[in-house]
PDB file of C-alpha atoms in Angstrom:
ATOM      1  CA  UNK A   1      -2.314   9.541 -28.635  1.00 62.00           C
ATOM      2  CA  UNK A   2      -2.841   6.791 -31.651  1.00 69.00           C
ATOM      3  CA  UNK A   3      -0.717   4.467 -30.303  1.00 66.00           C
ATOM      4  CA  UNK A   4      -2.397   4.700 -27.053  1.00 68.00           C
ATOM      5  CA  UNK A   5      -5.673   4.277 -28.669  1.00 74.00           C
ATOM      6  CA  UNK A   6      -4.247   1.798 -31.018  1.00 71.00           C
ATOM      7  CA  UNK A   7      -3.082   0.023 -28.092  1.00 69.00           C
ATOM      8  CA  UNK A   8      -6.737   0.413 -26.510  1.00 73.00           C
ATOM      9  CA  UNK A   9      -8.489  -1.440 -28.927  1.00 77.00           C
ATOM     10  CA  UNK A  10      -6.001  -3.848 -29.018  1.00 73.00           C
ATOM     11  CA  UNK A  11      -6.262  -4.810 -25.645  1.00 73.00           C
ATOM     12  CA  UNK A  12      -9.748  -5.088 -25.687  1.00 77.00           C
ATOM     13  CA  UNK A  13      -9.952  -7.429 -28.878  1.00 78.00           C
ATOM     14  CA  UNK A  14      -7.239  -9.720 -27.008  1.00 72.00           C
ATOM     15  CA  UNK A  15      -9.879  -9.656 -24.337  1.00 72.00           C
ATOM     16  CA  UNK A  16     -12.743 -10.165 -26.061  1.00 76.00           C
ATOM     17  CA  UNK A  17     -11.748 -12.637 -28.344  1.00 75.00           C
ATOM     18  CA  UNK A  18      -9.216 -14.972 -25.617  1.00 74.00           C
ATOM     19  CA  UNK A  19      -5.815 -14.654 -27.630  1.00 76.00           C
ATOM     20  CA  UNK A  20      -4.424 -18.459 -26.848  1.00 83.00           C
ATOM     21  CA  UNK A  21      -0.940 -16.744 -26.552  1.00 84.00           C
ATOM     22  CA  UNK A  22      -1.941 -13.702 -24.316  1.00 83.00           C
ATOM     23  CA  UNK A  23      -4.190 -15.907 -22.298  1.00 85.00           C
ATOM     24  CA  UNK A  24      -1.166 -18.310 -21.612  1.00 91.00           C
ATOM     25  CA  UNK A  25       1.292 -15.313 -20.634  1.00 91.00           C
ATOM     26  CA  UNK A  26      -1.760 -13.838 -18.531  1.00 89.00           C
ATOM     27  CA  UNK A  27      -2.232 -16.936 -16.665  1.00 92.00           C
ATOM     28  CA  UNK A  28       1.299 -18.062 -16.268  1.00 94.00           C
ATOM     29  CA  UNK A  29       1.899 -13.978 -14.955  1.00 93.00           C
ATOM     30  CA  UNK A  30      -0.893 -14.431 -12.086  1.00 92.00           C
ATOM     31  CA  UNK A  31       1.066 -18.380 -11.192  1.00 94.00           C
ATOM     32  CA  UNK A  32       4.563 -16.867 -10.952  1.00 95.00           C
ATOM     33  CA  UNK A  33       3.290 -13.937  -9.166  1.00 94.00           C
ATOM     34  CA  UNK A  34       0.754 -14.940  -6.776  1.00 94.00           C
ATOM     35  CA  UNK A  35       3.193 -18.103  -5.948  1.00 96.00           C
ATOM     36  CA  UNK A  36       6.186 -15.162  -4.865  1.00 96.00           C
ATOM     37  CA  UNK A  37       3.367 -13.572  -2.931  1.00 95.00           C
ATOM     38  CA  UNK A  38       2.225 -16.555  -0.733  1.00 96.00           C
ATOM     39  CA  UNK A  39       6.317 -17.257  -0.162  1.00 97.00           C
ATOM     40  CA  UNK A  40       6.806 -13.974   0.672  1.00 96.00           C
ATOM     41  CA  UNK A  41       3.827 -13.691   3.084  1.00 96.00           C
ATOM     42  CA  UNK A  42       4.719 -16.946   5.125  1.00 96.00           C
ATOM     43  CA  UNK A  43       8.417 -15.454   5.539  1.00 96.00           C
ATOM     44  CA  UNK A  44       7.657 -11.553   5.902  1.00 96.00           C
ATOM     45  CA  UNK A  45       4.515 -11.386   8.367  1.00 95.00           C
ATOM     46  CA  UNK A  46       5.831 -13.670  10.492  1.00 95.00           C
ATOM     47  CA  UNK A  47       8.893 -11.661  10.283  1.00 95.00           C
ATOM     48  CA  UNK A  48       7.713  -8.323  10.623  1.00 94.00           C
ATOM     49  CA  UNK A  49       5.726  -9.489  13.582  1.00 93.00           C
ATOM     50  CA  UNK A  50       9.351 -10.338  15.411  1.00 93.00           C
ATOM     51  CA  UNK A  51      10.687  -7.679  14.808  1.00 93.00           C
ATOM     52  CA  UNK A  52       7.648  -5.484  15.647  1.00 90.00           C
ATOM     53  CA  UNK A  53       7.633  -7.053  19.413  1.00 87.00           C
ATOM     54  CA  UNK A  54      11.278  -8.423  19.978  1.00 86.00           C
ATOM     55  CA  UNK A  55      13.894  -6.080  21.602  1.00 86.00           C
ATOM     56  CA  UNK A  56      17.607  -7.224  21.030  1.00 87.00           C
ATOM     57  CA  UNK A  57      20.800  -5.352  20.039  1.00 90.00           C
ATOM     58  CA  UNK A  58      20.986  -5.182  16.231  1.00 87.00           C
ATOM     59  CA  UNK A  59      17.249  -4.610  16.038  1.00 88.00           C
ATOM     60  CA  UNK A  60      17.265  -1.139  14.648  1.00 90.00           C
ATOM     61  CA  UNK A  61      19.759  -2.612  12.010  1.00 92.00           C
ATOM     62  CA  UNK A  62      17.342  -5.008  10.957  1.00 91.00           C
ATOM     63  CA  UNK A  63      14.577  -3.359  10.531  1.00 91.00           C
ATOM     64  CA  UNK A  64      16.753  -0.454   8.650  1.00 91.00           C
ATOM     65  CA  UNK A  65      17.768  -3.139   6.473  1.00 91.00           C
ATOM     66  CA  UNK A  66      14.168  -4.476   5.661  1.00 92.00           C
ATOM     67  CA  UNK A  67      12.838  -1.002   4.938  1.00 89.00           C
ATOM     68  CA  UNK A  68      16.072  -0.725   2.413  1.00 89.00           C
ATOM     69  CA  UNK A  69      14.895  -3.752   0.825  1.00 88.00           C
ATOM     70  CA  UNK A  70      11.414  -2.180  -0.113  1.00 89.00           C
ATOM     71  CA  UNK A  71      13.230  -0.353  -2.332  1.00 85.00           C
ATOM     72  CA  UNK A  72      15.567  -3.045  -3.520  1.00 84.00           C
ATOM     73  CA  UNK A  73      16.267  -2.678  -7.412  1.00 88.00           C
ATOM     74  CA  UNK A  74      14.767  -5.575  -8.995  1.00 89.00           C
ATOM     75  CA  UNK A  75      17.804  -5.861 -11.396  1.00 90.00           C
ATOM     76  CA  UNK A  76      20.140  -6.855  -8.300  1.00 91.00           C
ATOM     77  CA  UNK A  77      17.734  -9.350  -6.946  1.00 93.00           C
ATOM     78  CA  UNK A  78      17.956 -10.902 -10.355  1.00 92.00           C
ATOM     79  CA  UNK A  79      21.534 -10.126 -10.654  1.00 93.00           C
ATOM     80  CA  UNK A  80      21.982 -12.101  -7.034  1.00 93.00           C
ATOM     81  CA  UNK A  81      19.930 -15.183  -7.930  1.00 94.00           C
ATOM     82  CA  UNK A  82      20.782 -15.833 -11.250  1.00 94.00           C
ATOM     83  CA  UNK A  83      24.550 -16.266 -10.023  1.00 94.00           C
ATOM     84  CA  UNK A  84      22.904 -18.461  -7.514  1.00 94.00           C
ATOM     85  CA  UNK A  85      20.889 -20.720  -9.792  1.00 94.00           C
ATOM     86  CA  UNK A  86      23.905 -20.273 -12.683  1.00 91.00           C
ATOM     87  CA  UNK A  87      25.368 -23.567 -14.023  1.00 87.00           C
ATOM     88  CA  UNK A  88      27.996 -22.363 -12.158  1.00 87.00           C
ATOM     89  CA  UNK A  89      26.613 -21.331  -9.666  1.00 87.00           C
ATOM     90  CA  UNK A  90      26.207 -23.246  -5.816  1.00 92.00           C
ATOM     91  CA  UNK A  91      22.934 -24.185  -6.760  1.00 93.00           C
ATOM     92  CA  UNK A  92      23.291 -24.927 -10.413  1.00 89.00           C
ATOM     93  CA  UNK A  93      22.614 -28.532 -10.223  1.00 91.00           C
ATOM     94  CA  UNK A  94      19.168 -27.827  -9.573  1.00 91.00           C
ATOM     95  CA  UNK A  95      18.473 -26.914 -13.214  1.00 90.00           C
ATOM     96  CA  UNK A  96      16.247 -23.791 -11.921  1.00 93.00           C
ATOM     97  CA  UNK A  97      17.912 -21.082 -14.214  1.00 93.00           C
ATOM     98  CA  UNK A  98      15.483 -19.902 -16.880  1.00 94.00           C
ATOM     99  CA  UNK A  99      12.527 -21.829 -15.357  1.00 95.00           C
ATOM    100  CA  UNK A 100       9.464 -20.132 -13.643  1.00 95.00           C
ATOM    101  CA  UNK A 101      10.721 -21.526 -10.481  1.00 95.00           C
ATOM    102  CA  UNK A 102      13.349 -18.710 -10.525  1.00 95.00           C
ATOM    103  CA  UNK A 103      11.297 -16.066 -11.509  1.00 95.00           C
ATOM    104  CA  UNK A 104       9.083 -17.148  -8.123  1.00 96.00           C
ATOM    105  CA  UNK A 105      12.243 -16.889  -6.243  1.00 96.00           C
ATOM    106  CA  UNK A 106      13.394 -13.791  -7.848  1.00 95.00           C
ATOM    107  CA  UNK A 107       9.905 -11.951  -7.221  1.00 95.00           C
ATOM    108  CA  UNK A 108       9.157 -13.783  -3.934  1.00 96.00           C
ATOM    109  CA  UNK A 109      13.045 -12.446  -2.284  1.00 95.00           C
ATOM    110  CA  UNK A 110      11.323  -8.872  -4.140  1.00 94.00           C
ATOM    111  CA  UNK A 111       8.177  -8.764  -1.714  1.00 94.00           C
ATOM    112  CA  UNK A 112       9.324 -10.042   0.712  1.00 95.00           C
ATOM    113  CA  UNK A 113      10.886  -6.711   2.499  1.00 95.00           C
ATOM    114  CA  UNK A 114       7.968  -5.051   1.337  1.00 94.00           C
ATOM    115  CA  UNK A 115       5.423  -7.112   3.273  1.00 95.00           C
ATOM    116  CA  UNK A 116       7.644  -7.457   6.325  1.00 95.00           C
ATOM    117  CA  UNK A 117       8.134  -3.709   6.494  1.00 94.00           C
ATOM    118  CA  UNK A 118       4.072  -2.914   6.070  1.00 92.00           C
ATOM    119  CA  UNK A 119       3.435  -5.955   8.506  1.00 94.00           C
ATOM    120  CA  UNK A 120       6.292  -4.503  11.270  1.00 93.00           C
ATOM    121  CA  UNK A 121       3.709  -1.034  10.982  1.00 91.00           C
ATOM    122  CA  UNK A 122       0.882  -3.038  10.724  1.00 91.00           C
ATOM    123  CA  UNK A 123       1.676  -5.121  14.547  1.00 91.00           C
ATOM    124  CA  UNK A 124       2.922  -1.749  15.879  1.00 90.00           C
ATOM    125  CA  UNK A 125      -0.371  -0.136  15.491  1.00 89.00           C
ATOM    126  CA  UNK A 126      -2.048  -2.440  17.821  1.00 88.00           C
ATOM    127  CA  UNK A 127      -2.410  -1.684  21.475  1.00 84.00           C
ATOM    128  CA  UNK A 128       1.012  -2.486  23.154  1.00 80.00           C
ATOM    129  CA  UNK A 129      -1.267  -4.145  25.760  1.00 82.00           C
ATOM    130  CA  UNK A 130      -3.048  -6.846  23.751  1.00 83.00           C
ATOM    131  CA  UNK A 131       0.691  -8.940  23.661  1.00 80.00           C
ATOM    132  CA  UNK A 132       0.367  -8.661  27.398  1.00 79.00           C
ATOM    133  CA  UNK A 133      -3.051  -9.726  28.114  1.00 83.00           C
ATOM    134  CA  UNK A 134      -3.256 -12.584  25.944  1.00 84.00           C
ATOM    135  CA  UNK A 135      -0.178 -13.898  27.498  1.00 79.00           C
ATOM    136  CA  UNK A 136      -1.496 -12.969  31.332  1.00 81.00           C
ATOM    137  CA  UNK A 137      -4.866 -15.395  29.924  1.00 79.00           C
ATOM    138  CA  UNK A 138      -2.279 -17.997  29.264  1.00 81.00           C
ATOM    139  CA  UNK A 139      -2.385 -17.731  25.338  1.00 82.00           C
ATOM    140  CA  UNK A 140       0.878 -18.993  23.335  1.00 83.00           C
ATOM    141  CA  UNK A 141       3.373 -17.420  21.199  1.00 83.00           C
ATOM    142  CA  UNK A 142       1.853 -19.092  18.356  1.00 84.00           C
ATOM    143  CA  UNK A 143      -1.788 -18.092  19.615  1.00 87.00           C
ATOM    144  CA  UNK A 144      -0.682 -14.684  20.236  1.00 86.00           C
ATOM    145  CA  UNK A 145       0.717 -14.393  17.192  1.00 87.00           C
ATOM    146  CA  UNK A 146      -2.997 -15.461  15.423  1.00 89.00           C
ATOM    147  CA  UNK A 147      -4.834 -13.300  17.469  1.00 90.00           C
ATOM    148  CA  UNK A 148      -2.599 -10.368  16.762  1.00 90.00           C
ATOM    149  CA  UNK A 149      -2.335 -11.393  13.002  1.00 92.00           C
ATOM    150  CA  UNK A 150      -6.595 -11.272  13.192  1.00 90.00           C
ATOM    151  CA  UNK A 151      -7.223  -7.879  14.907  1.00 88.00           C
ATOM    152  CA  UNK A 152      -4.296  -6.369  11.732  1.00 89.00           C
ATOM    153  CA  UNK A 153      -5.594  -8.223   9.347  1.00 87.00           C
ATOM    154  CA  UNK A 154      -6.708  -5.181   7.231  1.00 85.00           C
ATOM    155  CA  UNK A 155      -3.371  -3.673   7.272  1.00 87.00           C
ATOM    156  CA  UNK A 156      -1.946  -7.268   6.584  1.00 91.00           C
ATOM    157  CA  UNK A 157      -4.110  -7.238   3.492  1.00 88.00           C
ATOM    158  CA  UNK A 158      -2.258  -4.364   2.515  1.00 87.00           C
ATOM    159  CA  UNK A 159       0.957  -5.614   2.908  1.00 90.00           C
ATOM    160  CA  UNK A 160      -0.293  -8.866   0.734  1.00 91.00           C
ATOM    161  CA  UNK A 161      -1.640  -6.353  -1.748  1.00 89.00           C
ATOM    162  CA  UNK A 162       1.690  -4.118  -2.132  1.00 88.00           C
ATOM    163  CA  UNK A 163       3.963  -7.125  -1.885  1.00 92.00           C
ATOM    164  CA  UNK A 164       1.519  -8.717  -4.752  1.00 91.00           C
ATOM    165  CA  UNK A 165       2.130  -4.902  -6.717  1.00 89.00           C
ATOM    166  CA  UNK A 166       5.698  -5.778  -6.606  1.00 89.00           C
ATOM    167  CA  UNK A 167       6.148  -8.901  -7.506  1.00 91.00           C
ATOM    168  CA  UNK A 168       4.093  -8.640 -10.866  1.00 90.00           C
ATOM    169  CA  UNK A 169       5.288  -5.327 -11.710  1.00 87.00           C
ATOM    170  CA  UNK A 170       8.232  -6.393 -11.760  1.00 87.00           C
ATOM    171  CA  UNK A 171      10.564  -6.893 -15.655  1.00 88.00           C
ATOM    172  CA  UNK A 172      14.124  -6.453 -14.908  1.00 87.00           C
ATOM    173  CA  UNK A 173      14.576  -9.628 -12.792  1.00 91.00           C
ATOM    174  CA  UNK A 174      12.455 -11.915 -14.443  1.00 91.00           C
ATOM    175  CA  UNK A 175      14.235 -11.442 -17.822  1.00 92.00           C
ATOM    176  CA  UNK A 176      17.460 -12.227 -16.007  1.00 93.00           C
ATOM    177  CA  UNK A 177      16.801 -15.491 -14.261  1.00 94.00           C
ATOM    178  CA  UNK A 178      14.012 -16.376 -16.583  1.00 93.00           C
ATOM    179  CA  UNK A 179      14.948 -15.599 -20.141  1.00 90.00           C
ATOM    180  CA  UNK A 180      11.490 -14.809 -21.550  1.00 91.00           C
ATOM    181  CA  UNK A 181      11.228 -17.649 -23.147  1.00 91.00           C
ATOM    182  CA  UNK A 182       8.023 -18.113 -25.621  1.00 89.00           C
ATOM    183  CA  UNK A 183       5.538 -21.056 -23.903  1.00 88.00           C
ATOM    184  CA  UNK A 184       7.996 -21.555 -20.665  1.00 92.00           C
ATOM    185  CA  UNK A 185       9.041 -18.332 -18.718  1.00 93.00           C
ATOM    186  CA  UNK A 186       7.239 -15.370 -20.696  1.00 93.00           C
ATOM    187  CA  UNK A 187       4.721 -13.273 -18.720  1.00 93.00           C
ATOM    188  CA  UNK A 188       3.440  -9.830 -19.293  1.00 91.00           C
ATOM    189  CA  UNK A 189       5.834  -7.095 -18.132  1.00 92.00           C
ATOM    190  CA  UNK A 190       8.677  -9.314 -20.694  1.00 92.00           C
ATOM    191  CA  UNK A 191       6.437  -9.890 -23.134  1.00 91.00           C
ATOM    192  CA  UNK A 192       5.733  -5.810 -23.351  1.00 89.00           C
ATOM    193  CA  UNK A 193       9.356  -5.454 -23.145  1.00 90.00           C
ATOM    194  CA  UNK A 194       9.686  -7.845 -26.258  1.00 90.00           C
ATOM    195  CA  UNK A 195       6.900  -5.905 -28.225  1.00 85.00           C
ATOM    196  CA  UNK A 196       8.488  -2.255 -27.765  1.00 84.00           C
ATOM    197  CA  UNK A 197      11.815  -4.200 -28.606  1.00 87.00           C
ATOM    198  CA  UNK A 198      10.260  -4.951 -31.969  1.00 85.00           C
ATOM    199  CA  UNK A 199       8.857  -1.383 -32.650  1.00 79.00           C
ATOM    200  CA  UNK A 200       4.565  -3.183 -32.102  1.00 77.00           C
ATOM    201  CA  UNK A 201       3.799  -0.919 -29.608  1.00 77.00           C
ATOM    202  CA  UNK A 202       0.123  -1.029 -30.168  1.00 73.00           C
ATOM    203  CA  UNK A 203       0.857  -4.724 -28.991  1.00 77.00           C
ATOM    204  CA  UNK A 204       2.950  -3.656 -26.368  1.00 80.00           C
ATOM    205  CA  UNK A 205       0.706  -1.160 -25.017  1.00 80.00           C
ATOM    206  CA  UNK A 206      -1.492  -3.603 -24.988  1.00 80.00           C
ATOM    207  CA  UNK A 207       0.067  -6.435 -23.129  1.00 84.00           C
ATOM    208  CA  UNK A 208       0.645  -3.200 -20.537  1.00 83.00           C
ATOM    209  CA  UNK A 209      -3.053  -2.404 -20.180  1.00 83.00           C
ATOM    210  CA  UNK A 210      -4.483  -6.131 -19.732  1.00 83.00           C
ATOM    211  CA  UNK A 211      -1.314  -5.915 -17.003  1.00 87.00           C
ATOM    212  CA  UNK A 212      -2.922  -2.781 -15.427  1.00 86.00           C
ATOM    213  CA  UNK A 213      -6.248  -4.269 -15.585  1.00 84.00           C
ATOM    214  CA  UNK A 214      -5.346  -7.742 -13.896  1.00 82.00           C
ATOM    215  CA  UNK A 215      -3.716  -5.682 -11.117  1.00 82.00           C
ATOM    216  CA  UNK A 216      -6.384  -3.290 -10.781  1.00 84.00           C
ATOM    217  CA  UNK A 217      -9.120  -5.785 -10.359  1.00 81.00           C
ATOM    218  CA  UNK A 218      -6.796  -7.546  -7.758  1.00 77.00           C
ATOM    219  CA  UNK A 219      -6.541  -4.774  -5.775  1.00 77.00           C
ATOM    220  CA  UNK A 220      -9.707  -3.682  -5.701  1.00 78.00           C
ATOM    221  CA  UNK A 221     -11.285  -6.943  -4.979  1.00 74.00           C
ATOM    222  CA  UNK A 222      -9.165  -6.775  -1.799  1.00 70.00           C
ATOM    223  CA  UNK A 223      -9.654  -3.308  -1.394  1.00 74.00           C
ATOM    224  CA  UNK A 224     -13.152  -4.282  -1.522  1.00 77.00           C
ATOM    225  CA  UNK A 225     -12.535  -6.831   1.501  1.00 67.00           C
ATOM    226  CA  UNK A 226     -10.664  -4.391   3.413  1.00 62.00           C
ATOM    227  CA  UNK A 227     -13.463  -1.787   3.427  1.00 67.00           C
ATOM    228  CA  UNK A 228     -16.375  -3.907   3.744  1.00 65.00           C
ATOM    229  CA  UNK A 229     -14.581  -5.363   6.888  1.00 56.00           C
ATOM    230  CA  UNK A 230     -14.207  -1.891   7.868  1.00 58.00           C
ATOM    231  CA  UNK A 231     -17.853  -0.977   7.517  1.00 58.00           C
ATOM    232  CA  UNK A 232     -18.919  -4.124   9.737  1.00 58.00           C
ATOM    233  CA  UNK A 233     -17.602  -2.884  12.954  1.00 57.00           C
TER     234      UNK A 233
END
């Protein structure tokens, strides 16, 4: 119970007083992380709304596949793209190992199956009949698409908001293809791992807490979105 107070006040005078070094991990946490989630939204809604509507053999694979990548373990994804990005590796002439670049694309291939997989519920909730109408009016694929992307977009928010919870939660991964390296690849879940490494767990707790608050106030700023959308109609 001391260390979590300990850990308390500690987050609150790193808070209070702007900590040059937390402030920098803080804001290079929401870059890496908000980056991943923007990738992983332009693949996985689009995505999830193909395989929400489409019918073709191998579909039922597919979309088993994406819900087993919701719960893909964040120390293969790392595992997978640091052999990529390797010196080595096919792609090691990029120079992307231990840069945030990689972390992006080891958190962005992360959320990815976890917005597809809310976004695939999120299309299948609508009324079959919408798809059919809009098309009868004479609407595109692509307008169809908008239209259907509009009348889900609280359960899309959703999707941004859990694929968001999983690429900044995320520790394993980013240590892997980003090193946690002081002033270049550090962010928070690392740097807490660093802390409790060193036995400063009031430190570490607190690096965890000013994570749990930045995530928090994420969420429920689109939380508050969601609902207030929700009250209008």
């Amino acid at each position: 119970m001391d260390t979590l107070l300990e850990g308390l006040r500690q987050a609150i005078w790193l808070l209070v007083h702007l900590d040059a070094t937390v402030v920098e991990i803080t804001l290079r946490t929401l870059q890496v992380s908000g980056v991943a989630t923007l990738a992983a939204l332009v693949v996985g809604v689009p995505l999830g709304t193909y395989l929400a509507q489409a019918r073709f053999p191998g579909r039922r694979l597919l979309v088993s596949l994406v819900n087993t990548g919701m719960g893909l373990p964040p120390v293969v994804v790392g595992l997978f793209v640091a052999l990529m990005l390797w010196r080595s590796g096919p792609f090691g002439q990029l120079g992307l190992i231990y840069t945030p670049a990689a972390m992006v694309i080891a958190q962005a291939i992360i959320a990815t199956p976890i917005i597809t997989g809310v976004s695939i519920a999120a299309i299948q909730q609508l009324d079959p009949r919408l798809r059919l109408q809009l098309l009868g009016l004479g609407a595109s694929r692509g307008q169809v698409a908008l239209i259907m992307w509009w009348e889900a977009r609280r359960s899309l928010l959703v999707a941004a908001m859990a694929g968001f919870g999983g690429a900044i939660s995320e520790v394993g991964a980013s240590i892997m293809v980003g090193g946690n390296i002081a002033g270049q690849t550090r962010v928070l879940t690392t740097a807490a791992v660093l802390e409790m490494s060193k036995g400063n767990f009031d430190r570490a707790m607190a690096l965890g807490l000013i994570l749990l608050f930045l995530s928090f106030s994420i969420t429920l700023g689109a939380t508050w979105l969601q609902q207030s959308e929700r009250d209008k109609r």
